[in-house]
Amino acid sequence: MTGAASPAGPAPRTLVLVLAPSLGILDSWLPVLADARVTMPDTRIVAVVPERRTVLAVDPSDTMVRLAEEVVDEVIVPAVDGAMLRAPGLVAARELLERERLATAVARLVDAARWRLGRARRHGPMPSWQRALLRPLRPRAVRRAVVDLAAHIGTDAHVCYDVHVHRHPASAALVASLGPLPRSSLHHGIDVLRDDGRRFPIPDIERDVAVGLFSELERDAYRGVHGLTDPVLDVVGIPRHDPAWMRRVIATSAQLHRPPSEDVVFVLSRPAGTSYLPADRKVASLAALHRVVCEQYGMTLVVKLHPKERDDGTIAAGLPPSMEGRSWHRVRAHPFHVAEHALAAVAFHSGVLIDMVALGVPAIELIDVRGLPEHDRPDAPRDARGRPIHSALRAHGLVLPADDEEDLARWMAEVRRDRAALVDRLRTAYRAAFPDPDGAIAAVRAGLLRRGPARA
């Protein structure tokens, strides 16, 4: 990640990790920042969070949160009234925001009134001048934590973020407020990104950017969506698949969690209600998983919820509640840790399936978009059976494709018959799509040492 005119220079005084669009960005950036903690010991690492809900969702027992507490020096997060607050870590930041009970309650009442009056629909969220009126409600701890973001970050800093924050107004505004600092980008999740036709160009003040691509296959997406040119696009591989980092993640998760470890099929859940995963199809898929995995083959399902997933009733509707803790379990362990004992992994579309492939676990994508108007279009790419292909991971052979219970049963039979052959098939596809991850962290680190403009 060196850019066009990007001579190496001294390490920046501060590395700024923008925690957006979700805590999932930790999976991509923490391997690099943990390396920087060792190789650039005089550099301060600051996490800046654009949206309060990200911090309010922090779970102290989450493996990546625990690792972030070891790596990040401080966290800066917005108060209800719009000020920026400094805390020594993610857990402390959550506790700080939880102290704003009165201001939060007032803000919710105002927002609710604005919706009833139609103002929120016409003018968006509560404007900054209204939020400023909440300042007298600050508790003492919040008053002490207020910080001037730009002054605190300084001018000798390097921003570590995901350029896709430009799709999200709040995150894009915060990134712009950091000024013309050099930036490096890694995507918050693993995918083979495609040009989806939407355009989110990078503002001129932020053009000093070096973008790390997980795969050469993503180059056209970054060109089209963000208007970036080849000199700032570097294929680096997937830093979180560095073997030493994976071992560190597993060891940390093992200190926190004890997942079931025999005849396990790992299910990576995700929120229902998207165009490609309506609630009824998610429920049907969960029920099929229980019938095939638990009832037909006598194996155990372990289910990990997506970081943004809330209890919408689909888990209880798809999996028998009376069998929780017996034929199926919820797990909070990190996916790398669960993979140590998983016979296979199943997801309704998730980049974590690529983590599973890297760890030698057969990865099944269980998703059926037949009949869904946004995805089963006449021009949609199709497989050999004429079925629409929603996922780029499926299109590149990086996952085992399953549309329904019949497909799922076939793959489970193959897992029992010749698991090694499935792993070899998927790893061959991985090597065709992604570089060797051994050099990924060093490649991104080179971008962190870049000084000067990234444009010719």
XYZ file of C-alpha atoms in Angstrom:
456
model
C 0.000 0.000 0.000
C 2.410 2.590 -1.179
C 0.472 4.764 -3.634
C 1.908 6.673 -6.578
C 4.135 9.358 -5.097
C 4.598 7.851 -1.674
C 8.142 7.874 -0.378
C 8.731 6.106 2.911
C 9.334 8.341 5.901
C 9.299 8.310 9.672
C 6.410 6.577 11.394
C 3.411 8.853 12.043
C 2.978 9.992 15.622
C -0.635 8.789 15.730
C -2.564 6.024 13.982
C -6.284 6.775 13.857
C -8.566 3.748 13.508
C -12.038 4.775 12.339
C -14.400 2.214 13.857
C -17.014 2.153 11.097
C -19.272 0.899 9.670
C -19.256 -1.540 12.596
C -16.998 -3.307 15.068
C -16.295 -5.741 12.224
C -13.543 -3.371 11.111
C -11.512 -4.647 14.085
C -11.082 -8.005 12.349
C -9.426 -6.304 9.381
C -7.290 -3.664 11.104
C -6.269 -5.182 14.458
C -3.687 -7.564 12.934
C -1.942 -4.556 11.389
C -2.237 -2.345 14.459
C -0.988 -5.121 16.742
C 2.066 -5.374 14.483
C 2.456 -1.570 14.634
C 2.350 -1.777 18.412
C 5.627 -3.743 18.166
C 7.320 -2.293 15.078
C 6.317 1.360 15.712
C 6.356 1.466 19.539
C 6.413 5.270 19.806
C 3.213 5.626 17.770
C -0.054 6.306 19.595
C -3.104 4.318 18.418
C -6.474 6.052 18.753
C -9.840 4.565 17.789
C -12.440 7.119 16.685
C -16.077 6.000 16.591
C -18.551 7.921 14.383
C -21.733 6.351 15.792
C -22.664 5.850 19.438
C -24.531 2.611 18.773
C -21.241 0.972 17.781
C -19.800 1.525 21.239
C -23.053 0.765 23.039
C -22.924 -2.699 21.414
C -19.471 -3.450 22.859
C -19.344 -6.790 24.708
C -16.402 -7.050 27.154
C -16.280 -10.812 26.567
C -15.925 -10.418 22.804
C -12.536 -11.664 21.628
C -11.855 -8.749 19.282
C -12.868 -6.230 21.941
C -10.409 -7.866 24.344
C -7.641 -7.684 21.732
C -8.525 -4.071 20.939
C -8.122 -3.217 24.626
C -4.550 -4.545 24.384
C -3.682 -2.676 21.197
C -5.554 0.662 21.224
C -4.376 3.466 23.534
C -7.637 5.390 23.678
C -11.110 5.653 22.166
C -12.940 8.814 21.093
C -16.720 8.614 20.786
C -19.551 11.145 20.274
C -21.666 12.321 23.199
C -25.417 12.787 22.842
C -24.880 16.542 22.508
C -22.370 16.104 19.646
C -19.164 16.675 21.624
C -16.356 14.136 21.338
C -15.384 12.178 24.453
C -12.113 10.447 25.247
C -11.928 7.114 27.090
C -9.032 4.700 27.749
C -10.690 1.807 25.893
C -13.839 0.448 24.279
C -15.361 -0.884 27.489
C -14.668 2.403 29.283
C -16.184 4.292 26.333
C -19.371 2.256 26.593
C -19.549 2.923 30.337
C -19.063 6.638 29.666
C -21.937 6.747 27.182
C -24.161 4.828 29.577
C -23.750 7.701 32.072
C -25.649 9.989 29.674
C -29.008 8.529 30.635
C -30.843 11.814 31.095
C -29.499 13.465 27.921
C -30.192 10.284 25.959
C -33.795 10.136 27.208
C -34.388 13.801 26.320
C -32.865 13.321 22.854
C -35.147 10.345 22.233
C -38.209 12.344 23.247
C -37.210 15.177 20.921
C -36.530 12.766 18.049
C -39.883 11.079 18.606
C -41.650 14.461 18.530
C -39.811 15.429 15.350
C -40.995 12.211 13.691
C -44.578 12.874 14.738
C -44.352 16.392 13.312
C -42.734 15.136 10.129
C -39.560 17.173 10.655
C -37.253 14.181 10.888
C -38.505 12.870 7.571
C -37.941 16.252 5.908
C -34.774 17.399 7.642
C -33.079 14.277 8.994
C -31.728 13.784 12.545
C -31.803 16.433 15.273
C -29.599 19.320 14.101
C -26.368 20.133 15.924
C -27.714 23.380 17.445
C -30.523 21.426 19.116
C -28.139 18.792 20.383
C -25.948 21.542 21.846
C -28.871 22.468 24.116
C -28.328 19.136 25.884
C -24.901 20.177 27.195
C -26.137 21.280 30.640
C -27.260 17.681 31.178
C -23.710 16.343 30.976
C -22.661 14.316 34.038
C -19.337 15.310 35.588
C -17.501 12.312 34.110
C -18.693 13.288 30.639
C -17.622 16.925 31.097
C -14.140 15.772 32.060
C -13.910 13.538 28.984
C -14.684 16.194 26.341
C -11.883 16.587 23.804
C -11.242 18.607 20.643
C -10.927 15.821 18.074
C -8.802 17.597 15.463
C -6.439 19.112 18.019
C -6.107 15.827 19.863
C -5.307 13.859 16.709
C -2.868 16.470 15.416
C -1.335 16.795 11.977
C 1.255 14.022 12.251
C -1.268 11.200 11.986
C -2.335 8.450 9.610
C -5.947 7.311 9.268
C -6.762 3.584 9.144
C -10.291 3.039 7.891
C -12.568 1.462 5.299
C -13.088 3.730 2.293
C -16.636 2.354 2.146
C -17.555 4.713 5.027
C -18.345 7.178 2.241
C -21.579 5.205 1.804
C -22.614 6.294 5.337
C -23.169 10.045 5.907
C -22.300 10.151 9.633
C -19.076 8.219 9.171
C -18.116 10.161 6.055
C -18.596 13.454 7.913
C -16.357 12.374 10.769
C -13.628 11.192 8.413
C -13.788 14.523 6.559
C -13.432 16.381 9.868
C -10.005 14.795 10.365
C -8.680 16.979 7.546
C -6.121 16.180 4.836
C -4.308 13.363 6.610
C -2.807 10.393 4.732
C -5.103 7.366 4.861
C -5.002 3.617 4.377
C -8.115 1.543 3.719
C -9.023 -2.095 4.332
C -12.510 -3.457 3.804
C -14.341 -4.306 7.037
C -15.407 -7.740 5.794
C -14.087 -10.310 3.381
C -15.765 -10.397 0.006
C -14.844 -10.206 -3.635
C -16.167 -6.698 -4.090
C -17.989 -5.893 -7.321
C -19.031 -2.622 -8.945
C -22.690 -2.351 -7.935
C -23.337 0.714 -10.078
C -23.557 3.154 -7.170
C -21.038 5.993 -6.940
C -19.371 7.353 -3.798
C -16.417 9.410 -5.025
C -13.675 10.368 -2.573
C -13.585 14.127 -1.805
C -10.450 15.966 -2.907
C -9.351 16.632 0.670
C -9.231 12.874 1.235
C -7.515 11.792 -1.963
C -4.270 10.974 -0.153
C -5.373 7.392 0.268
C -3.799 3.977 -0.211
C -6.331 1.170 -0.557
C -5.513 -2.418 0.290
C -7.362 -4.907 -1.890
C -7.858 -8.431 -0.656
C -7.912 -9.663 -4.265
C -7.018 -8.438 -7.751
C -10.636 -9.270 -8.583
C -11.753 -6.187 -6.601
C -9.854 -3.575 -8.596
C -12.749 -2.657 -10.901
C -15.072 -2.177 -7.901
C -12.818 0.439 -6.305
C -12.288 2.157 -9.640
C -16.009 2.370 -10.380
C -17.568 2.958 -6.970
C -15.006 5.382 -5.527
C -13.307 6.728 -8.641
C -9.887 5.555 -7.468
C -7.030 4.885 -9.878
C -4.574 2.029 -10.054
C -1.626 3.825 -8.371
C -3.498 3.922 -5.045
C -4.836 0.342 -5.277
C -2.531 -2.364 -3.934
C -3.395 -6.064 -3.648
C -2.206 -7.032 -0.161
C -4.114 -10.219 0.675
C -6.039 -10.741 3.910
C -4.099 -9.607 7.013
C -6.314 -11.464 9.472
C -5.291 -14.761 7.871
C -1.675 -14.311 8.940
C -0.976 -17.595 10.804
C 0.575 -15.946 13.865
C -2.381 -13.581 14.206
C -4.879 -16.422 13.893
C -3.108 -18.253 16.699
C -3.281 -15.143 18.880
C -7.011 -14.753 18.242
C -7.684 -18.407 19.052
C -5.650 -18.232 22.261
C -7.521 -15.102 23.400
C -10.921 -16.625 22.603
C -9.976 -19.793 24.478
C -9.372 -17.697 27.613
C -12.909 -16.351 27.388
C -15.084 -19.117 25.944
C -15.564 -22.889 25.923
C -17.647 -23.825 22.858
C -18.869 -27.407 22.218
C -16.078 -29.338 20.562
C -17.362 -32.626 19.112
C -19.180 -33.213 15.782
C -19.942 -29.510 15.460
C -21.404 -27.728 12.448
C -20.839 -23.991 12.800
C -23.700 -21.696 11.711
C -22.955 -18.025 11.069
C -26.268 -16.240 11.413
C -27.161 -12.778 10.137
C -30.110 -10.391 10.461
C -33.217 -11.275 8.468
C -35.187 -8.803 6.418
C -32.723 -7.991 3.651
C -33.708 -8.330 0.010
C -31.807 -11.621 -0.229
C -32.731 -13.030 3.199
C -36.410 -12.477 4.026
C -37.376 -13.665 7.504
C -39.381 -16.649 6.232
C -36.429 -17.938 4.193
C -34.065 -17.601 7.127
C -36.482 -19.557 9.324
C -36.814 -22.261 6.658
C -33.031 -22.520 6.330
C -32.548 -22.869 10.085
C -35.211 -25.583 10.225
C -33.522 -27.420 7.349
C -30.180 -27.202 9.138
C -31.645 -28.787 12.257
C -33.306 -31.579 10.305
C -30.200 -32.447 8.303
C -27.397 -31.812 10.778
C -29.033 -32.823 14.049
C -31.807 -35.247 13.174
C -30.347 -36.961 10.106
C -26.657 -37.039 11.040
C -26.740 -36.704 14.843
C -24.327 -33.761 14.879
C -24.512 -30.566 16.914
C -25.254 -27.081 15.586
C -23.410 -24.143 17.132
C -24.884 -20.771 16.171
C -23.092 -17.440 16.346
C -25.168 -14.305 15.895
C -24.033 -11.496 13.626
C -22.719 -8.413 15.516
C -25.712 -6.389 14.279
C -28.270 -9.141 14.828
C -31.021 -8.672 17.386
C -33.592 -11.154 18.673
C -36.194 -10.902 15.913
C -37.739 -14.297 16.620
C -36.191 -16.096 13.646
C -33.825 -18.249 15.731
C -36.666 -19.474 17.961
C -38.895 -20.032 14.923
C -36.285 -21.998 12.974
C -34.607 -24.033 15.731
C -36.594 -25.941 18.381
C -36.283 -23.939 21.633
C -36.630 -27.114 23.705
C -33.457 -28.494 22.107
C -31.218 -25.499 22.859
C -28.251 -26.718 24.865
C -28.769 -30.241 23.512
C -28.867 -30.472 19.705
C -27.956 -26.827 19.177
C -26.082 -24.138 21.091
C -25.410 -20.429 20.860
C -21.710 -19.538 20.963
C -19.849 -16.305 21.621
C -16.383 -17.639 20.889
C -14.476 -16.161 17.977
C -15.060 -17.997 14.663
C -11.351 -18.910 14.444
C -11.715 -20.690 17.782
C -14.925 -22.502 16.845
C -13.302 -23.597 13.573
C -10.798 -25.725 15.503
C -13.554 -28.275 16.141
C -15.994 -27.630 13.290
C -16.671 -30.347 10.724
C -18.222 -27.703 8.453
C -19.456 -24.120 8.518
C -22.710 -22.770 7.088
C -23.744 -19.143 6.493
C -26.538 -17.254 4.797
C -23.835 -15.136 3.119
C -20.805 -14.066 5.145
C -17.153 -13.293 4.519
C -16.391 -15.353 7.628
C -16.815 -18.393 5.365
C -13.512 -17.358 3.775
C -11.959 -17.438 7.257
C -13.244 -20.992 7.515
C -11.630 -21.952 4.205
C -8.328 -20.458 5.369
C -8.596 -22.606 8.507
C -9.384 -25.801 6.598
C -13.128 -26.012 7.261
C -15.607 -26.798 4.440
C -17.707 -23.648 3.956
C -21.326 -23.901 2.754
C -23.301 -20.870 1.647
C -26.987 -21.623 2.252
C -28.969 -18.959 0.467
C -31.816 -19.151 -2.029
C -32.732 -16.023 -3.999
C -35.009 -17.778 -6.512
C -38.167 -15.743 -6.986
C -36.815 -12.680 -5.181
C -37.307 -9.802 -7.640
C -34.127 -7.884 -6.799
C -31.939 -10.935 -7.378
C -33.775 -13.343 -9.695
C -33.702 -10.936 -12.635
C -33.420 -11.970 -16.286
C -29.866 -10.578 -16.394
C -28.736 -12.233 -13.133
C -25.730 -14.576 -13.372
C -26.779 -18.207 -13.097
C -25.218 -21.546 -12.212
C -25.236 -24.720 -14.278
C -28.760 -25.479 -13.041
C -30.046 -22.078 -14.153
C -30.377 -20.780 -10.596
C -29.473 -17.152 -9.838
C -26.098 -16.567 -8.168
C -26.333 -13.810 -5.563
C -22.899 -14.077 -3.993
C -19.508 -13.215 -5.510
C -18.027 -15.842 -3.182
C -20.216 -18.452 -4.851
C -19.452 -17.113 -8.327
C -15.712 -17.638 -7.738
C -16.092 -21.110 -6.228
C -14.968 -19.975 -2.776
C -17.919 -21.617 -1.019
C -19.989 -24.767 -1.491
C -23.339 -23.603 -2.937
C -26.598 -24.672 -1.314
C -30.033 -23.298 -2.182
C -32.211 -25.694 -0.250
C -32.396 -28.694 2.077
C -31.540 -31.136 -0.692
C -28.299 -29.281 -1.469
C -27.467 -29.028 2.220
C -27.964 -32.767 2.748
C -25.717 -33.517 -0.235
C -22.870 -31.393 1.128
C -23.214 -32.877 4.611
C -22.956 -36.336 3.084
C -19.756 -35.219 1.308
C -18.379 -33.809 4.560
C -18.845 -37.208 6.171
C -17.517 -39.100 3.147
C -14.458 -37.051 2.061
C -14.035 -33.831 4.001
C -10.415 -33.416 2.906
C -11.401 -33.274 -0.764
C -13.842 -30.446 -0.083
C -11.204 -28.517 1.845
C -8.711 -28.959 -0.981
C -11.266 -27.772 -3.539
C -12.011 -24.588 -1.595
C -8.385 -23.860 -0.783
C -7.543 -24.099 -4.474
C -10.175 -21.446 -5.158
C -8.795 -19.332 -2.283
C -5.277 -19.420 -3.727
C -6.643 -18.381 -7.135
C -8.474 -15.371 -5.647
C -6.225 -14.151 -2.819
C -2.457 -13.785 -2.336
C -0.579 -15.704 0.350
C -1.590 -14.009 3.620
C 1.897 -14.347 5.111
C 2.929 -11.003 3.618
C -0.333 -9.119 4.082
C 0.457 -7.378 7.379
C 3.849 -6.174 6.138
C 2.269 -4.872 2.927
C -0.238 -2.769 4.845
C 2.433 -1.598 7.293
C 4.347 -0.134 4.345
C 1.328 2.085 3.705
C 1.336 3.292 7.302
C 4.876 4.606 6.789
C 3.920 6.444 3.624
C 4.376 10.200 3.701
C 3.262 12.713 1.093
C 0.473 12.647 -1.482
C -0.736 9.416 -3.010
C -1.516 11.104 -6.324
C 0.792 11.945 -9.169
